[in-house]
Amino acid sequence: MIRALRLDAPAKINLTLSVVGRRPDGHHLLDSEFALLDLSDRLRLMPGSIGLRMDGEAASGLPLADENLAWRGLVAGLGGDVDRACLALEKRIPSSAGLGGGSSDAAAAWRLGRAWRGLEDAAGEDDLIALARIGADVPFFASGLSAARVTGIGERIEAIDSIQRHVVLAHPPFGLSTAAIFGELRSEEWGRLENDLLAPARRLRPELDGLLEVIAEAGGEPRLTGSGPTIFSLAADAERAGALAGRLRDAGIRATVTRTRVAAASIERITEED
């Protein structure tokens, strides 16, 4: 007998991110290459009293219940019937960091809800459109792809090759508002950088310049993921990744070493015997 379902919710990086236009409603149109990371949150769905339980190093300050993206994803996956549904979320991905943690949690909870109902673990076009209302990155995380080109406002997804690479994440001690970043973005900056949001991020947070310099001086190629503030650099192997992370830590910057994934996470069914 299955007593719970478990699923990891991976973080992502944006290998590229270009702003290509703006809709009449004000939403920016993007063209971005996403890649999943081994760094993940973990979700468990089980019968019990209704609610969301959170713990983990990155859980502090996150909203509960209806305001939480994971809970909203679960409600959608269960078709609105959350009677006796208990969702436990172990939070490891820093929030408001450009790593997509909340959106990944929403997609994972949606998948768990569908599996609980005995539905296929797959997202159709209508599902992706509905999930985009929860968050622009949610459709990618629900797509089942480990790497993809994502366009529009996040609803158009095309598979690209997955290549496993070591990744060093540098975590600044501050957050950045996505709305503020896009508000600071200038149209003449569209399509100029690997991530068009880096220029406005640097204007809002000049402290990023020092972090970029540390990575570059250590032989890395610093890039912004999402709207930041996390900066990442790809590394050829574990040794180089560890050396770069060490340089960052020596400079007082928190760093995480992880890898890109070559496959999306799969749902685990936990039985009475497990």
PDB file of C-alpha atoms in Angstrom, residues 56-223:
ATOM      1  CA  GLY A  56      14.975  23.093   5.809  1.00  0.00           C
ATOM      2  CA  GLU A  57      17.725  25.675   5.647  1.00  0.00           C
ATOM      3  CA  ALA A  58      15.866  27.922   3.171  1.00  0.00           C
ATOM      4  CA  ALA A  59      12.357  27.728   4.687  1.00  0.00           C
ATOM      5  CA  SER A  60      12.541  30.849   6.848  1.00  0.00           C
ATOM      6  CA  GLY A  61      10.181  33.641   5.829  1.00  0.00           C
ATOM      7  CA  LEU A  62       8.278  31.715   3.164  1.00  0.00           C
ATOM      8  CA  PRO A  63       4.479  32.152   2.994  1.00  0.00           C
ATOM      9  CA  LEU A  64       2.154  29.418   4.184  1.00  0.00           C
ATOM     10  CA  ALA A  65      -0.996  27.927   2.689  1.00  0.00           C
ATOM     11  CA  ASP A  66      -2.759  29.824  -0.104  1.00  0.00           C
ATOM     12  CA  GLU A  67       0.089  32.272  -0.739  1.00  0.00           C
ATOM     13  CA  ASN A  68       2.681  29.519  -1.160  1.00  0.00           C
ATOM     14  CA  LEU A  69       3.405  28.443  -4.745  1.00  0.00           C
ATOM     15  CA  ALA A  70       3.812  24.792  -3.744  1.00  0.00           C
ATOM     16  CA  TRP A  71       0.363  24.736  -2.153  1.00  0.00           C
ATOM     17  CA  ARG A  72      -1.173  26.455  -5.185  1.00  0.00           C
ATOM     18  CA  GLY A  73       0.430  23.842  -7.425  1.00  0.00           C
ATOM     19  CA  LEU A  74      -0.945  21.041  -5.251  1.00  0.00           C
ATOM     20  CA  VAL A  75      -4.466  22.483  -5.316  1.00  0.00           C
ATOM     21  CA  ALA A  76      -4.281  22.600  -9.123  1.00  0.00           C
ATOM     22  CA  GLY A  77      -2.912  19.055  -9.333  1.00  0.00           C
ATOM     23  CA  LEU A  78      -5.614  17.683  -7.043  1.00  0.00           C
ATOM     24  CA  GLY A  79      -8.335  19.460  -8.991  1.00  0.00           C
ATOM     25  CA  GLY A  80      -9.193  21.618  -5.990  1.00  0.00           C
ATOM     26  CA  ASP A  81      -9.956  18.669  -3.689  1.00  0.00           C
ATOM     27  CA  VAL A  82      -7.394  18.968  -0.899  1.00  0.00           C
ATOM     28  CA  ASP A  83      -9.343  17.038   1.761  1.00  0.00           C
ATOM     29  CA  ARG A  84      -6.885  15.068   3.914  1.00  0.00           C
ATOM     30  CA  ALA A  85      -3.902  16.209   1.826  1.00  0.00           C
ATOM     31  CA  CYS A  86      -0.705  16.996   3.708  1.00  0.00           C
ATOM     32  CA  LEU A  87       2.273  18.398   1.796  1.00  0.00           C
ATOM     33  CA  ALA A  88       5.711  18.441   3.432  1.00  0.00           C
ATOM     34  CA  LEU A  89       8.322  20.687   1.819  1.00  0.00           C
ATOM     35  CA  GLU A  90      12.022  20.474   2.655  1.00  0.00           C
ATOM     36  CA  LYS A  91      13.440  23.762   1.397  1.00  0.00           C
ATOM     37  CA  ARG A  92      17.059  23.816   0.224  1.00  0.00           C
ATOM     38  CA  ILE A  93      16.938  26.269  -2.702  1.00  0.00           C
ATOM     39  CA  PRO A  94      17.368  29.915  -1.647  1.00  0.00           C
ATOM     40  CA  SER A  95      14.263  31.987  -2.355  1.00  0.00           C
ATOM     41  CA  SER A  96      14.142  35.134  -4.505  1.00  0.00           C
ATOM     42  CA  ALA A  97      17.500  34.130  -5.961  1.00  0.00           C
ATOM     43  CA  GLY A  98      16.827  33.585  -9.669  1.00  0.00           C
ATOM     44  CA  LEU A  99      16.984  29.805  -9.198  1.00  0.00           C
ATOM     45  CA  GLY A 100      13.271  29.114  -9.675  1.00  0.00           C
ATOM     46  CA  GLY A 101      12.763  27.376  -6.339  1.00  0.00           C
ATOM     47  CA  GLY A 102       9.164  28.456  -5.780  1.00  0.00           C
ATOM     48  CA  SER A 103       8.150  27.671  -9.362  1.00  0.00           C
ATOM     49  CA  SER A 104       9.832  24.271  -9.187  1.00  0.00           C
ATOM     50  CA  ASP A 105       7.982  23.521  -5.943  1.00  0.00           C
ATOM     51  CA  ALA A 106       4.684  24.467  -7.611  1.00  0.00           C
ATOM     52  CA  ALA A 107       5.338  22.177 -10.575  1.00  0.00           C
ATOM     53  CA  ALA A 108       6.448  19.290  -8.354  1.00  0.00           C
ATOM     54  CA  ALA A 109       3.387  19.648  -6.121  1.00  0.00           C
ATOM     55  CA  TRP A 110       1.170  19.733  -9.231  1.00  0.00           C
ATOM     56  CA  ARG A 111       2.750  16.496 -10.459  1.00  0.00           C
ATOM     57  CA  LEU A 112       2.292  14.885  -7.038  1.00  0.00           C
ATOM     58  CA  GLY A 113      -1.358  15.919  -6.943  1.00  0.00           C
ATOM     59  CA  ARG A 114      -2.007  14.376 -10.347  1.00  0.00           C
ATOM     60  CA  ALA A 115      -0.194  11.179  -9.369  1.00  0.00           C
ATOM     61  CA  TRP A 116      -2.290  10.990  -6.177  1.00  0.00           C
ATOM     62  CA  ARG A 117      -5.387  11.042  -8.397  1.00  0.00           C
ATOM     63  CA  GLY A 118      -3.952   8.328 -10.655  1.00  0.00           C
ATOM     64  CA  LEU A 119      -3.466  10.665 -13.614  1.00  0.00           C
ATOM     65  CA  GLU A 120      -0.649  10.530 -16.143  1.00  0.00           C
ATOM     66  CA  ASP A 121       2.570  12.280 -15.134  1.00  0.00           C
ATOM     67  CA  ALA A 122       2.616  14.545 -18.168  1.00  0.00           C
ATOM     68  CA  ALA A 123       1.670  18.144 -18.929  1.00  0.00           C
ATOM     69  CA  GLY A 124      -0.401  18.998 -21.989  1.00  0.00           C
ATOM     70  CA  GLU A 125      -0.608  22.375 -23.692  1.00  0.00           C
ATOM     71  CA  ASP A 126      -3.663  23.432 -21.683  1.00  0.00           C
ATOM     72  CA  ASP A 127      -1.907  22.400 -18.471  1.00  0.00           C
ATOM     73  CA  LEU A 128       1.129  24.545 -19.307  1.00  0.00           C
ATOM     74  CA  ILE A 129      -1.062  27.574 -20.011  1.00  0.00           C
ATOM     75  CA  ALA A 130      -2.871  27.117 -16.685  1.00  0.00           C
ATOM     76  CA  LEU A 131       0.388  26.616 -14.782  1.00  0.00           C
ATOM     77  CA  ALA A 132       1.802  29.822 -16.270  1.00  0.00           C
ATOM     78  CA  ARG A 133      -0.833  31.671 -14.213  1.00  0.00           C
ATOM     79  CA  ILE A 134       0.908  30.445 -11.059  1.00  0.00           C
ATOM     80  CA  GLY A 135       4.333  31.594 -12.268  1.00  0.00           C
ATOM     81  CA  ALA A 136       6.141  32.147 -15.557  1.00  0.00           C
ATOM     82  CA  ASP A 137       8.744  29.428 -14.860  1.00  0.00           C
ATOM     83  CA  VAL A 138       6.282  26.778 -13.660  1.00  0.00           C
ATOM     84  CA  PRO A 139       5.535  25.330 -17.142  1.00  0.00           C
ATOM     85  CA  PHE A 140       9.214  24.556 -17.734  1.00  0.00           C
ATOM     86  CA  PHE A 141       9.504  22.698 -14.438  1.00  0.00           C
ATOM     87  CA  ALA A 142       6.313  20.739 -15.229  1.00  0.00           C
ATOM     88  CA  SER A 143       7.408  19.877 -18.766  1.00  0.00           C
ATOM     89  CA  GLY A 144       9.539  16.882 -17.800  1.00  0.00           C
ATOM     90  CA  LEU A 145      12.560  18.327 -19.610  1.00  0.00           C
ATOM     91  CA  SER A 146      15.967  18.833 -18.028  1.00  0.00           C
ATOM     92  CA  ALA A 147      16.973  21.550 -20.511  1.00  0.00           C
ATOM     93  CA  ALA A 148      14.815  23.673 -22.770  1.00  0.00           C
ATOM     94  CA  ARG A 149      14.473  26.850 -24.761  1.00  0.00           C
ATOM     95  CA  VAL A 150      11.620  28.821 -23.221  1.00  0.00           C
ATOM     96  CA  THR A 151       9.945  31.695 -25.064  1.00  0.00           C
ATOM     97  CA  GLY A 152       6.945  34.009 -24.805  1.00  0.00           C
ATOM     98  CA  ILE A 153       6.077  34.593 -21.166  1.00  0.00           C
ATOM     99  CA  GLY A 154       7.203  31.074 -20.280  1.00  0.00           C
ATOM    100  CA  GLU A 155       4.503  29.005 -21.940  1.00  0.00           C
ATOM    101  CA  ARG A 156       6.373  27.922 -25.098  1.00  0.00           C
ATOM    102  CA  ILE A 157       8.924  25.203 -24.388  1.00  0.00           C
ATOM    103  CA  GLU A 158      11.272  23.378 -26.752  1.00  0.00           C
ATOM    104  CA  ALA A 159      13.734  20.659 -25.718  1.00  0.00           C
ATOM    105  CA  ILE A 160      17.457  21.287 -26.134  1.00  0.00           C
ATOM    106  CA  ASP A 161      20.400  18.962 -25.502  1.00  0.00           C
ATOM    107  CA  SER A 162      21.192  18.255 -21.850  1.00  0.00           C
ATOM    108  CA  ILE A 163      24.900  18.312 -21.065  1.00  0.00           C
ATOM    109  CA  GLN A 164      26.090  17.592 -17.538  1.00  0.00           C
ATOM    110  CA  ARG A 165      28.363  20.358 -16.306  1.00  0.00           C
ATOM    111  CA  HIS A 166      29.677  21.356 -12.916  1.00  0.00           C
ATOM    112  CA  VAL A 167      28.195  24.636 -11.719  1.00  0.00           C
ATOM    113  CA  VAL A 168      29.297  27.048  -9.007  1.00  0.00           C
ATOM    114  CA  LEU A 169      26.577  29.259  -7.542  1.00  0.00           C
ATOM    115  CA  ALA A 170      27.567  32.484  -5.775  1.00  0.00           C
ATOM    116  CA  HIS A 171      24.905  33.740  -3.354  1.00  0.00           C
ATOM    117  CA  PRO A 172      24.966  37.479  -2.535  1.00  0.00           C
ATOM    118  CA  PRO A 173      23.654  38.399   0.941  1.00  0.00           C
ATOM    119  CA  PHE A 174      20.676  40.302  -0.497  1.00  0.00           C
ATOM    120  CA  GLY A 175      17.669  39.756  -2.726  1.00  0.00           C
ATOM    121  CA  LEU A 176      16.496  41.445  -5.893  1.00  0.00           C
ATOM    122  CA  SER A 177      12.907  42.211  -6.835  1.00  0.00           C
ATOM    123  CA  THR A 178      11.985  40.868 -10.267  1.00  0.00           C
ATOM    124  CA  ALA A 179       9.589  43.777 -10.747  1.00  0.00           C
ATOM    125  CA  ALA A 180      12.334  46.259  -9.866  1.00  0.00           C
ATOM    126  CA  ILE A 181      14.753  44.603 -12.309  1.00  0.00           C
ATOM    127  CA  PHE A 182      12.316  44.815 -15.214  1.00  0.00           C
ATOM    128  CA  GLY A 183      11.403  48.347 -14.198  1.00  0.00           C
ATOM    129  CA  GLU A 184      15.079  49.309 -14.431  1.00  0.00           C
ATOM    130  CA  LEU A 185      15.625  47.529 -17.773  1.00  0.00           C
ATOM    131  CA  ARG A 186      16.183  49.836 -20.756  1.00  0.00           C
ATOM    132  CA  SER A 187      14.973  48.850 -24.211  1.00  0.00           C
ATOM    133  CA  GLU A 188      18.376  49.577 -25.731  1.00  0.00           C
ATOM    134  CA  GLU A 189      19.792  46.796 -23.507  1.00  0.00           C
ATOM    135  CA  TRP A 190      17.597  44.090 -25.025  1.00  0.00           C
ATOM    136  CA  GLY A 191      19.625  41.307 -26.655  1.00  0.00           C
ATOM    137  CA  ARG A 192      23.059  42.674 -25.702  1.00  0.00           C
ATOM    138  CA  LEU A 193      24.248  40.220 -23.029  1.00  0.00           C
ATOM    139  CA  GLU A 194      23.984  36.523 -22.218  1.00  0.00           C
ATOM    140  CA  ASN A 195      21.422  37.724 -19.667  1.00  0.00           C
ATOM    141  CA  ASP A 196      19.812  41.067 -20.476  1.00  0.00           C
ATOM    142  CA  LEU A 197      18.863  41.505 -16.816  1.00  0.00           C
ATOM    143  CA  LEU A 198      22.474  41.756 -15.653  1.00  0.00           C
ATOM    144  CA  ALA A 199      22.823  45.462 -16.511  1.00  0.00           C
ATOM    145  CA  PRO A 200      19.777  46.587 -14.473  1.00  0.00           C
ATOM    146  CA  ALA A 201      20.791  44.229 -11.652  1.00  0.00           C
ATOM    147  CA  ARG A 202      24.211  45.885 -11.459  1.00  0.00           C
ATOM    148  CA  ARG A 203      22.642  49.347 -11.364  1.00  0.00           C
ATOM    149  CA  LEU A 204      20.321  48.356  -8.538  1.00  0.00           C
ATOM    150  CA  ARG A 205      23.039  46.456  -6.676  1.00  0.00           C
ATOM    151  CA  PRO A 206      26.532  47.786  -7.504  1.00  0.00           C
ATOM    152  CA  GLU A 207      27.899  45.263  -4.993  1.00  0.00           C
ATOM    153  CA  LEU A 208      27.476  42.637  -7.719  1.00  0.00           C
ATOM    154  CA  ASP A 209      30.493  44.104  -9.519  1.00  0.00           C
ATOM    155  CA  GLY A 210      32.857  42.841  -6.833  1.00  0.00           C
ATOM    156  CA  LEU A 211      31.380  39.343  -6.996  1.00  0.00           C
ATOM    157  CA  LEU A 212      31.687  39.267 -10.788  1.00  0.00           C
ATOM    158  CA  GLU A 213      35.303  40.353 -10.462  1.00  0.00           C
ATOM    159  CA  VAL A 214      36.162  37.588  -7.982  1.00  0.00           C
ATOM    160  CA  ILE A 215      34.791  34.929 -10.340  1.00  0.00           C
ATOM    161  CA  ALA A 216      36.516  36.388 -13.401  1.00  0.00           C
ATOM    162  CA  GLU A 217      39.873  36.678 -11.615  1.00  0.00           C
ATOM    163  CA  ALA A 218      39.570  33.008 -10.601  1.00  0.00           C
ATOM    164  CA  GLY A 219      39.173  32.006 -14.251  1.00  0.00           C
ATOM    165  CA  GLY A 220      35.397  31.636 -14.239  1.00  0.00           C
ATOM    166  CA  GLU A 221      32.833  33.155 -16.581  1.00  0.00           C
ATOM    167  CA  PRO A 222      30.228  34.817 -14.359  1.00  0.00           C
ATOM    168  CA  ARG A 223      26.602  34.932 -15.475  1.00  0.00           C
TER     169      ARG A 223
END
